[in-house]
GROMACS .gro file of C-alpha atoms in nm:
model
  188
    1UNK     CA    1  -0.327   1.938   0.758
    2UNK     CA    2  -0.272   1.584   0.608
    3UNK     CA    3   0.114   1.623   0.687
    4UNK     CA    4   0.036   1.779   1.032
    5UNK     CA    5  -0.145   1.463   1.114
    6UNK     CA    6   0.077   1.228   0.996
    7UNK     CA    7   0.365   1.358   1.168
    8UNK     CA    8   0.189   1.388   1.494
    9UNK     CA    9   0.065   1.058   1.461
   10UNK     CA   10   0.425   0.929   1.406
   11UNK     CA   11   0.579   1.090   1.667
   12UNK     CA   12   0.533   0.913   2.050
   13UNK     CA   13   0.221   1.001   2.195
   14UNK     CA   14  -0.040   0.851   2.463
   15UNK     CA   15  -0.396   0.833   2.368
   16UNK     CA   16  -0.560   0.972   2.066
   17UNK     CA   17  -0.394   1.264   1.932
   18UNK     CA   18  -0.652   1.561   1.927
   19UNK     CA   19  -0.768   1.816   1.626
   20UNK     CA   20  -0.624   2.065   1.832
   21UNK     CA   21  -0.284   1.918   1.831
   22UNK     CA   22  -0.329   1.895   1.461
   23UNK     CA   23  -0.436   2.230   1.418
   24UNK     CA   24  -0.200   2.345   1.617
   25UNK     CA   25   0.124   2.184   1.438
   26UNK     CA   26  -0.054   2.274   1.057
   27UNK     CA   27  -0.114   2.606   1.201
   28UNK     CA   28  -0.469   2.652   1.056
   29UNK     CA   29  -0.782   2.724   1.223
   30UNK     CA   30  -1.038   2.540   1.382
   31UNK     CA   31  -1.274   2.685   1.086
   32UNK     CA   32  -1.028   2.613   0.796
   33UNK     CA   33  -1.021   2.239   0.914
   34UNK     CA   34  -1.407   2.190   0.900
   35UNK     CA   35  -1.413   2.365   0.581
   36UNK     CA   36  -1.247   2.069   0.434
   37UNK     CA   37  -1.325   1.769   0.711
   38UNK     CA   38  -1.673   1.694   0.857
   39UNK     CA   39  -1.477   1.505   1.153
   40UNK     CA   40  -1.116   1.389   1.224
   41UNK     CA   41  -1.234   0.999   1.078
   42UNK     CA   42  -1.313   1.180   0.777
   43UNK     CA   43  -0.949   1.345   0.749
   44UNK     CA   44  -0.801   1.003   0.817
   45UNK     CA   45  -0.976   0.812   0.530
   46UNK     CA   46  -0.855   1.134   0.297
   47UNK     CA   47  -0.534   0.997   0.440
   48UNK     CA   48  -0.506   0.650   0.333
   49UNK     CA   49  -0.692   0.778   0.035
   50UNK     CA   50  -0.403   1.024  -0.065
   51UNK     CA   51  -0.116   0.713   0.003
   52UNK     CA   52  -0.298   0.471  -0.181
   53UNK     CA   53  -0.386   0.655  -0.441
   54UNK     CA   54  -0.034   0.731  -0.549
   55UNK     CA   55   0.085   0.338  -0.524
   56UNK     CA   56  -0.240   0.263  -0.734
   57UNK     CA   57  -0.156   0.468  -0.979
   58UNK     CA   58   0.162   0.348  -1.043
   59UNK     CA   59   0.103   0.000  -1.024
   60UNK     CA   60  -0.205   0.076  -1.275
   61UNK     CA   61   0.072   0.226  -1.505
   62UNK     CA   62   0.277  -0.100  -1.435
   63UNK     CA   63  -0.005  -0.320  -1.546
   64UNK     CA   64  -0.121  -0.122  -1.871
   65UNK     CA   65   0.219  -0.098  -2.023
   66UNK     CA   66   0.159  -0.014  -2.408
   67UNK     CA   67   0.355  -0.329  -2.553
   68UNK     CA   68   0.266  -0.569  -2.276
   69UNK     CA   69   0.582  -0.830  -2.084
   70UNK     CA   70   0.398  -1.006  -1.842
   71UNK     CA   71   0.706  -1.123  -1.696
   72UNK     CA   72   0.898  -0.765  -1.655
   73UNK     CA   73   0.539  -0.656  -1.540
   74UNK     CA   74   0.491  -0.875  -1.266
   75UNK     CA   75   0.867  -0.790  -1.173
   76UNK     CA   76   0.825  -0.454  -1.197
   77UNK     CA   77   0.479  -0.454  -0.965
   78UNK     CA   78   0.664  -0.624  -0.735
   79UNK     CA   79   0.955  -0.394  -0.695
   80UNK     CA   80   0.738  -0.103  -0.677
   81UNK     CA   81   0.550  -0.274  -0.371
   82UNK     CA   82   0.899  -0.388  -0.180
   83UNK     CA   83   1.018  -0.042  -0.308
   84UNK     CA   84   0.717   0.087  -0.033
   85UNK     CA   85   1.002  -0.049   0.271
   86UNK     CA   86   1.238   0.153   0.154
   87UNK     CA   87   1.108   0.498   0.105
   88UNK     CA   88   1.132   0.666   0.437
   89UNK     CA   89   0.867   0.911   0.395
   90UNK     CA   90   0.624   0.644   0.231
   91UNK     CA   91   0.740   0.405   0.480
   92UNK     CA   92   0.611   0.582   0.765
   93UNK     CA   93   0.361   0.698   0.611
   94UNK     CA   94   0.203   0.363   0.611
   95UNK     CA   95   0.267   0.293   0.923
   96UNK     CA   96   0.132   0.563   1.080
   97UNK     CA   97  -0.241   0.433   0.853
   98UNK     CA   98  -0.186   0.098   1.025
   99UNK     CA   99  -0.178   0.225   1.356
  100UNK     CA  100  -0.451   0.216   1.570
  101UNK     CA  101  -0.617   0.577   1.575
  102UNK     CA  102  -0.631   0.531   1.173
  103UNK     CA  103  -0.774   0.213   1.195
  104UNK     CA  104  -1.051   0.357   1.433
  105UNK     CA  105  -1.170   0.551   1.211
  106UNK     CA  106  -1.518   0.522   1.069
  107UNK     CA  107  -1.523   0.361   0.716
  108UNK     CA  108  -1.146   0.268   0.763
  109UNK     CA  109  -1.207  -0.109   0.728
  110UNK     CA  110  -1.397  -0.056   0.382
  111UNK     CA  111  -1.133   0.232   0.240
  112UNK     CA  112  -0.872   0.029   0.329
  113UNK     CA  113  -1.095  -0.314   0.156
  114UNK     CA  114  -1.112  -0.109  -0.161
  115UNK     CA  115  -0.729   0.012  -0.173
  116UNK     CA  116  -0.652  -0.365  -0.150
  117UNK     CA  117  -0.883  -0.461  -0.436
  118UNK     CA  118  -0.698  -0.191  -0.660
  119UNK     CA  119  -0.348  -0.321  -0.609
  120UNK     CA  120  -0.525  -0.659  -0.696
  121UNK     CA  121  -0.651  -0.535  -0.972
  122UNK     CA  122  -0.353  -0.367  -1.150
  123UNK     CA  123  -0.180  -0.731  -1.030
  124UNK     CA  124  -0.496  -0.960  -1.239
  125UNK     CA  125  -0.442  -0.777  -1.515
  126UNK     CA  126  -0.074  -0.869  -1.542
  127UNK     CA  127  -0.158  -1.208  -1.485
  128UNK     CA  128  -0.439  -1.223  -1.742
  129UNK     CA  129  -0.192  -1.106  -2.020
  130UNK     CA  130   0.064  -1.384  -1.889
  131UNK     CA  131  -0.202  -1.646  -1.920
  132UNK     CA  132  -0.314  -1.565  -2.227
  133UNK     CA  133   0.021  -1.526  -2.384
  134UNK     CA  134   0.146  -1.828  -2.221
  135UNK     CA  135   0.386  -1.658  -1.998
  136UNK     CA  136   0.207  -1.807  -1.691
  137UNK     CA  137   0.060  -2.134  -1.815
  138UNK     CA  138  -0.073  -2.198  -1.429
  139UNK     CA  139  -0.234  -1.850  -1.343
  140UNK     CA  140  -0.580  -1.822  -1.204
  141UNK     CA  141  -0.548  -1.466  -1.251
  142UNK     CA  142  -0.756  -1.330  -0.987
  143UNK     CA  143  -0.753  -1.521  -0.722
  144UNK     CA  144  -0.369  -1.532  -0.769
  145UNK     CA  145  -0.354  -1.178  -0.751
  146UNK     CA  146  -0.526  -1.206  -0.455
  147UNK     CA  147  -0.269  -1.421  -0.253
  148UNK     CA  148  -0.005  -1.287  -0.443
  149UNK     CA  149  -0.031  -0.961  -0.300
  150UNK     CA  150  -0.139  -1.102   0.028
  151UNK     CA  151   0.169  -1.280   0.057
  152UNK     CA  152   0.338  -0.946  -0.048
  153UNK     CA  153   0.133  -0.745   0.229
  154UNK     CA  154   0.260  -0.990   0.497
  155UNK     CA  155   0.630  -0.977   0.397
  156UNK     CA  156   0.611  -0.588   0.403
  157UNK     CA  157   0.472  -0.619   0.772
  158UNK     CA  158   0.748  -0.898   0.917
  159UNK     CA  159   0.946  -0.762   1.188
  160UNK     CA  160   1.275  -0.886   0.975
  161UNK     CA  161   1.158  -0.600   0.659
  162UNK     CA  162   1.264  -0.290   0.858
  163UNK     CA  163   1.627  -0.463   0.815
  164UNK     CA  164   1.771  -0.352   0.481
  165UNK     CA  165   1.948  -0.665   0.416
  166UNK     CA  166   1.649  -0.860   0.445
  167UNK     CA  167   1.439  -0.682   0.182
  168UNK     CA  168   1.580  -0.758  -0.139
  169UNK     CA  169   1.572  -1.130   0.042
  170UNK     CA  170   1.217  -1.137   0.068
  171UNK     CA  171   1.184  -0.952  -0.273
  172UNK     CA  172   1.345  -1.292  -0.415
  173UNK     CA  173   1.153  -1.526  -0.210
  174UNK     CA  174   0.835  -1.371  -0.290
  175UNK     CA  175   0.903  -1.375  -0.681
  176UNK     CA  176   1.072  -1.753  -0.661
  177UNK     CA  177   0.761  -1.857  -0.493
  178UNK     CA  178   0.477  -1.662  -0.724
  179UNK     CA  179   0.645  -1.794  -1.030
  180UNK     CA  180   0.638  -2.142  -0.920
  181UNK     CA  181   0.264  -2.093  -0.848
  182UNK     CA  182   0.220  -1.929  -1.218
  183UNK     CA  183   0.433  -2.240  -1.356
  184UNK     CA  184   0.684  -2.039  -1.476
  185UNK     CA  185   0.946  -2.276  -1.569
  186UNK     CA  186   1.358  -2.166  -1.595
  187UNK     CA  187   1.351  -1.833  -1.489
  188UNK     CA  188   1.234  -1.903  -1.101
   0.00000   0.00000   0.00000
C-alpha cells in the first residue's frame, strides 16, 4: 500500500488522490487497508516515517563510527544527505512527502519536526567529538547542527539540485562553508 500511494501521488493528478485509487493500484481491499491504517493521514505519516527512518539510520551509523574521525564523519553525513538528490527512487520519494496532500495530513508538521531533530542529532554528535578532539575548535555543536543541516535542507530543495552538475557544486559549497563556521583551518 505504501508504494501504491507513493506512486499515485507522483504521478499527475488533480485534487486529492482517493483510498480507492490507492486500493485500487495496491490491489488490496478496502478491509485489508483499515486493518493496518485508521485513516489515509495515518498511512501518510507511516510514510515519511518509513523514508526517514532509513536516512536516520544511516546517518546514526555515520555518527557512532567505532574509532571516531570527526572530519571523515561530517564528510561522510554530508554525502549521504546530497547522496538523497541522486537516488531516483529516494528522490521522489521525498518529493512526493513534501507535496501538499502529505503535508495535509494530521500530525505531519510534528512527524516531520521529529525526523528533522534526528538528522540533527546524528549531525551534534559528530560535532561534539570534533570539539572535543579539537577537530572543530569553533563548534557549538547543537545549534550548528541545527543550521548545518538547515542549510543542507535548503540546498536539496533549490531549483538548480535537480541538475546533476550542480550537486556535487553545492556538496562543496556546503562543506567549504560549514568548515569555516567550525574553524576548520587548511582543509576548507
Amino acid at each position: 500500500m505504501v508504494e501504491a500511494t507513493f506512486d499515485c501521488l507522483s504521478e499527475p493528478h488533480e485534487g486529492p488522490v482517493h483510498v480507492s485509487a490507492i486500493l485500487a493500484r495496491a490491489e488490496v481491499s478496502s478491509r485489508a487497508f483499515y486493518r493496518h491504517f485508521e485513516s489515509k493521514d495515518e498511512l501518510f505519516l507511516a510514510m515519511l516515517e518509513q523514508v526517514t527512518e532509513r536516512l536516520a539510520v544511516v546517518l546514526d551509523e555515520i555518527a557512532g563510527a567505532p574509532a571516531p574521525d570527526p572530519l571523515n564523519q561530517l564528510r561522510a553525513w554530508l554525502d549521504q544527505m546530497f547522496a538523497l538528490a541522486t537516488e531516483t527512487d529516494l528522490h521522489r520519494n521525498l518529493a512526493v512527502l513534501d507535496c501538499d496532500e502529505m503535508r495535509s495530513a494530521k500530525g505531519y508538521r510534528e512527524a516531520r519536526t521529529r525526523s528533522r531533530a534526528r538528522r540533527e542529532r546524528s549531525l551534534a554528535t559528530i560535532l561534539r567529538s570534533g570539539h572535543a578532539d579539537g577537530s572543530f575548535p569553533l563548534a557549538e555543536p547543537e545549534s550548528d547542527a541545527i543550521a548545518i543541516a538547515a542549510l543542507v535542507s535548503r540546498e536539496l530543495t533549490s531549483a538548480r539540485i535537480f541538475d546533476p552538475a550542480e550537486i556535487a557544486l553545492s556538496r562543496a559549497r556546503v562543506e567549504r562553508f560549514t568548515l569555516r563556521a567550525l574553524g576548520v583551518a587548511g582543509k576548507v
